[in-house]
Tab-separated table of C-alpha atoms in Angstrom:
chain	number	residue	atom	x	y	z
A	1	MET	CA	1.321	152.719	119.213
A	2	SER	CA	3.436	155.572	120.423
A	3	VAL	CA	5.414	157.884	118.175
A	4	GLN	CA	8.625	156.403	119.607
A	5	GLU	CA	7.533	152.840	118.767
A	6	ARG	CA	6.611	153.874	115.231
A	7	LYS	CA	10.007	155.559	114.746
A	8	GLU	CA	11.809	152.484	116.058
A	9	ARG	CA	9.819	150.244	113.721
A	10	GLU	CA	10.577	152.521	110.743
A	11	ARG	CA	14.261	152.593	111.683
A	12	ALA	CA	14.382	148.782	111.877
A	13	ALA	CA	12.642	148.541	108.494
A	14	ARG	CA	15.176	150.937	106.925
A	15	GLU	CA	18.030	148.908	108.391
A	16	ARG	CA	16.599	145.661	106.956
A	17	LEU	CA	16.203	147.411	103.597
A	18	ILE	CA	19.835	148.543	103.626
A	19	VAL	CA	21.091	145.043	104.457
A	20	ALA	CA	18.826	143.356	101.895
A	21	THR	CA	19.831	145.843	99.199
A	22	ALA	CA	23.541	145.447	99.962
A	23	ARG	CA	23.198	141.691	99.835
A	24	GLU	CA	21.288	141.782	96.564
A	25	LEU	CA	23.794	144.140	94.966
A	26	ALA	CA	26.736	142.050	96.195
A	27	GLU	CA	25.190	138.828	94.895
A	28	GLN	CA	24.534	140.435	91.499
A	29	GLN	CA	27.725	142.450	90.999
A	30	GLY	CA	30.149	141.573	93.797
A	31	TRP	CA	31.106	143.448	96.944
A	32	ASP	CA	33.120	146.049	95.027
A	33	ALA	CA	29.824	147.322	93.611
A	34	VAL	CA	28.444	147.926	97.100
A	35	THR	CA	29.142	151.552	97.970
A	36	THR	CA	27.270	153.858	100.279
A	37	ARG	CA	26.413	156.076	97.335
A	38	ARG	CA	24.896	153.210	95.321
A	39	LEU	CA	23.054	151.889	98.338
A	40	ALA	CA	21.632	155.328	99.123
A	41	GLU	CA	20.439	155.652	95.529
A	42	ARG	CA	18.869	152.190	95.486
A	43	ILE	CA	17.025	152.560	98.771
A	44	GLU	CA	16.064	156.151	97.931
A	45	TYR	CA	17.451	157.670	101.098
A	46	SER	CA	20.331	160.073	101.496
A	47	GLN	CA	23.806	158.906	102.448
A	48	PRO	CA	23.477	160.591	105.883
A	49	VAL	CA	20.421	158.411	106.557
A	50	LEU	CA	22.438	155.336	105.597
A	51	TYR	CA	25.272	156.468	107.888
A	52	SER	CA	22.788	156.891	110.728
A	53	HIS	CA	22.365	153.095	110.604
A	54	PHE	CA	25.858	151.915	109.656
A	55	ARG	CA	29.207	153.680	109.954
A	56	GLY	CA	30.260	152.315	106.596
A	57	LYS	CA	30.566	149.343	104.305
A	58	ARG	CA	32.399	147.259	106.903
A	59	GLU	CA	29.409	147.328	109.249
A	60	ILE	CA	27.065	146.528	106.377
A	61	ILE	CA	29.202	143.506	105.494
A	62	GLY	CA	29.012	142.469	109.147
A	63	ALA	CA	25.219	142.770	109.146
A	64	VAL	CA	24.986	140.637	105.994
A	65	ALA	CA	27.329	138.094	107.605
A	66	LEU	CA	25.183	137.838	110.734
A	67	GLU	CA	22.034	137.387	108.679
A	68	GLY	CA	23.820	134.789	106.550
A	69	ALA	CA	25.108	132.907	109.586
A	70	ALA	CA	21.562	132.525	110.883
A	71	GLU	CA	20.397	131.269	107.485
A	72	MET	CA	23.329	128.870	107.195
A	73	ALA	CA	22.663	127.434	110.661
A	74	ALA	CA	18.995	126.876	109.833
A	75	THR	CA	19.876	125.288	106.488
A	76	MET	CA	22.354	122.878	108.058
A	77	ARG	CA	19.997	121.925	110.889
A	78	THR	CA	17.141	121.283	108.467
A	79	ALA	CA	19.298	119.092	106.242
A	80	ALA	CA	20.750	117.115	109.144
A	81	SER	CA	17.384	116.601	110.836
A	82	ALA	CA	15.971	115.037	107.668
A	83	ALA	CA	18.737	112.416	107.564
A	84	ASP	CA	18.681	109.072	109.339
A	85	GLY	CA	21.799	107.953	111.189
A	86	PRO	CA	25.128	109.630	111.980
A	87	ARG	CA	26.778	109.151	108.580
A	88	ALA	CA	23.725	110.374	106.708
A	89	ARG	CA	23.442	113.395	109.029
A	90	VAL	CA	27.079	114.371	108.514
A	91	THR	CA	26.774	113.909	104.750
A	92	ALA	CA	23.602	116.014	104.644
A	93	LEU	CA	25.265	118.650	106.809
A	94	ALA	CA	28.315	118.820	104.529
A	95	ARG	CA	26.216	119.021	101.379
A	96	ALA	CA	23.987	121.715	102.897
A	97	TYR	CA	27.055	123.766	103.854
A	98	LEU	CA	28.595	123.499	100.396
A	99	ASP	CA	25.280	124.191	98.688
A	100	PHE	CA	24.753	127.299	100.826
A	101	ALA	CA	28.236	128.550	99.919
A	102	GLU	CA	27.572	127.965	96.218
A	103	ARG	CA	24.108	129.557	96.182
A	104	ASN	CA	25.112	132.588	98.292
A	105	PRO	CA	28.657	133.566	97.282
A	106	ALA	CA	28.435	137.179	98.496
A	107	VAL	CA	27.026	136.117	101.851
A	108	TYR	CA	29.704	133.432	102.147
A	109	ASP	CA	32.340	136.070	101.409
A	110	ALA	CA	30.831	138.370	104.029
A	111	LEU	CA	31.020	135.536	106.540
A	112	PHE	CA	34.472	134.176	105.824
A	113	GLN	CA	36.489	136.326	103.422
A	114	LEU	CA	35.729	139.991	104.067
A	115	ASP	CA	36.272	142.187	107.105
A	116	GLY	CA	32.854	142.791	108.606
A	117	GLY	CA	34.290	143.843	111.947
A	118	LEU	CA	33.039	140.666	113.632
A	119	ALA	CA	34.927	138.712	116.259
A	120	PHE	CA	35.322	134.989	115.681
A	121	ALA	CA	36.298	132.299	118.166
A	122	ASN	CA	36.282	134.435	121.300
A	123	GLU	CA	33.970	135.820	123.973
A	124	GLY	CA	32.909	138.712	121.728
A	125	THR	CA	31.662	136.469	118.937
A	126	PRO	CA	28.085	137.449	118.034
A	127	GLU	CA	25.385	134.849	118.707
A	128	PRO	CA	24.534	134.107	115.042
A	129	LEU	CA	28.162	133.122	114.399
A	130	LYS	CA	28.253	130.960	117.534
A	131	ASP	CA	24.985	129.352	116.462
A	132	ALA	CA	26.303	128.511	112.982
A	133	PHE	CA	29.256	126.754	114.596
A	134	ALA	CA	26.877	125.046	117.025
A	135	ALA	CA	24.856	123.717	114.071
A	136	LEU	CA	28.016	121.989	112.887
A	137	LEU	CA	29.040	120.801	116.358
A	138	GLU	CA	25.594	119.339	117.144
A	139	ASN	CA	25.935	116.944	114.251
A	140	LEU	CA	29.657	116.274	114.313
A	141	ALA	CA	30.239	115.627	118.018
A	142	GLU	CA	28.832	112.104	117.776
A	143	VAL	CA	31.276	111.138	115.005
A	144	ALA	CA	34.422	112.796	116.339
A	145	GLY	CA	35.834	109.528	117.590
A	146	ASP	CA	37.154	108.337	120.917
A	147	GLY	CA	39.533	110.732	122.615
A	148	VAL	CA	38.901	113.517	120.081
A	149	HIS	CA	37.594	116.822	121.391
A	150	PRO	CA	34.297	117.470	119.544
A	151	GLY	CA	34.986	121.209	119.161
A	152	LEU	CA	38.412	120.594	117.677
A	153	PHE	CA	37.022	117.936	115.345
A	154	THR	CA	34.299	120.373	114.241
A	155	GLU	CA	36.924	123.031	113.496
A	156	VAL	CA	38.895	120.610	111.304
A	157	PHE	CA	35.779	119.380	109.498
A	158	TRP	CA	34.607	122.974	108.991
A	159	ALA	CA	38.048	123.913	107.617
A	160	ALA	CA	37.785	121.049	105.134
A	161	LEU	CA	34.312	122.191	104.042
A	162	HIS	CA	35.535	125.769	103.714
A	163	GLY	CA	38.466	124.593	101.621
A	164	LEU	CA	36.175	122.618	99.339
A	165	ALA	CA	33.776	125.554	98.986
A	166	THR	CA	36.542	128.043	98.275
A	167	LEU	CA	38.559	125.873	95.891
A	168	THR	CA	35.462	124.765	93.982
A	169	ARG	CA	34.240	128.332	93.564
A	170	ALA	CA	37.656	129.453	92.381
A	171	GLY	CA	37.637	126.718	89.713
A	172	ARG	CA	40.579	124.930	91.318
A	173	LEU	CA	38.732	121.608	91.618
A	174	PRO	CA	36.954	119.775	88.794
A	175	PRO	CA	33.193	120.223	89.292
A	176	GLY	CA	32.294	116.655	88.391
A	177	ASP	CA	33.717	115.160	91.582
A	178	ALA	CA	31.876	117.294	94.152
A	179	GLU	CA	29.719	114.450	95.497
A	180	ARG	CA	32.677	112.068	95.701
A	181	ARG	CA	34.662	114.673	97.662
A	182	VAL	CA	31.908	114.920	100.254
A	183	ASP	CA	31.679	111.129	100.513
A	184	LEU	CA	35.447	110.867	100.908
A	185	LEU	CA	35.505	113.584	103.556
A	186	VAL	CA	32.738	111.900	105.535
A	187	ASP	CA	34.187	108.385	105.136
A	188	ARG	CA	37.751	109.300	106.068
A	189	LEU	CA	37.246	112.018	108.631
A	190	ALA	CA	34.020	111.175	110.382
A	191	VAL	CA	34.284	107.980	112.412
A	192	THR	CA	30.870	106.325	112.521
């Protein structure tokens, strides 16, 4: 291994450490607790080293969002692939989405609430974000209904899931009806 390859590997490892530490800190204490100073202390590198990887917190949030999007896509695909039939797949997909949002609130915020400097819904959208949407579309296209554009249907279904995730987390919806909400969403929105 050349010196250059070793340096690149070390740099990539430091970058993964920064992202993992930011994510851990955000999940424990919220994004307000994630500062470059605290991150530098936790990873035991100087702030200039941290800035050599990321220009600031915004880029770190973006990196956490991209990592989270890949995890969310995998989670949804796994859940949907284990289900039998269109309705069961859509239900599993919806539950996997909502469960991911509940289990990973800081990552969910990085994806959908905070400014991570990422482009959504255009040509500059990073691949992990496109793939997370594709994981939804793959399972929702077959239930969109006649004459309904699958991408548009997926956007509406996704918006409903996001609303449920956000309102539930904020305590705006009674927690006891979570399963019934998913069933209602699937029954009324997803034509099977």
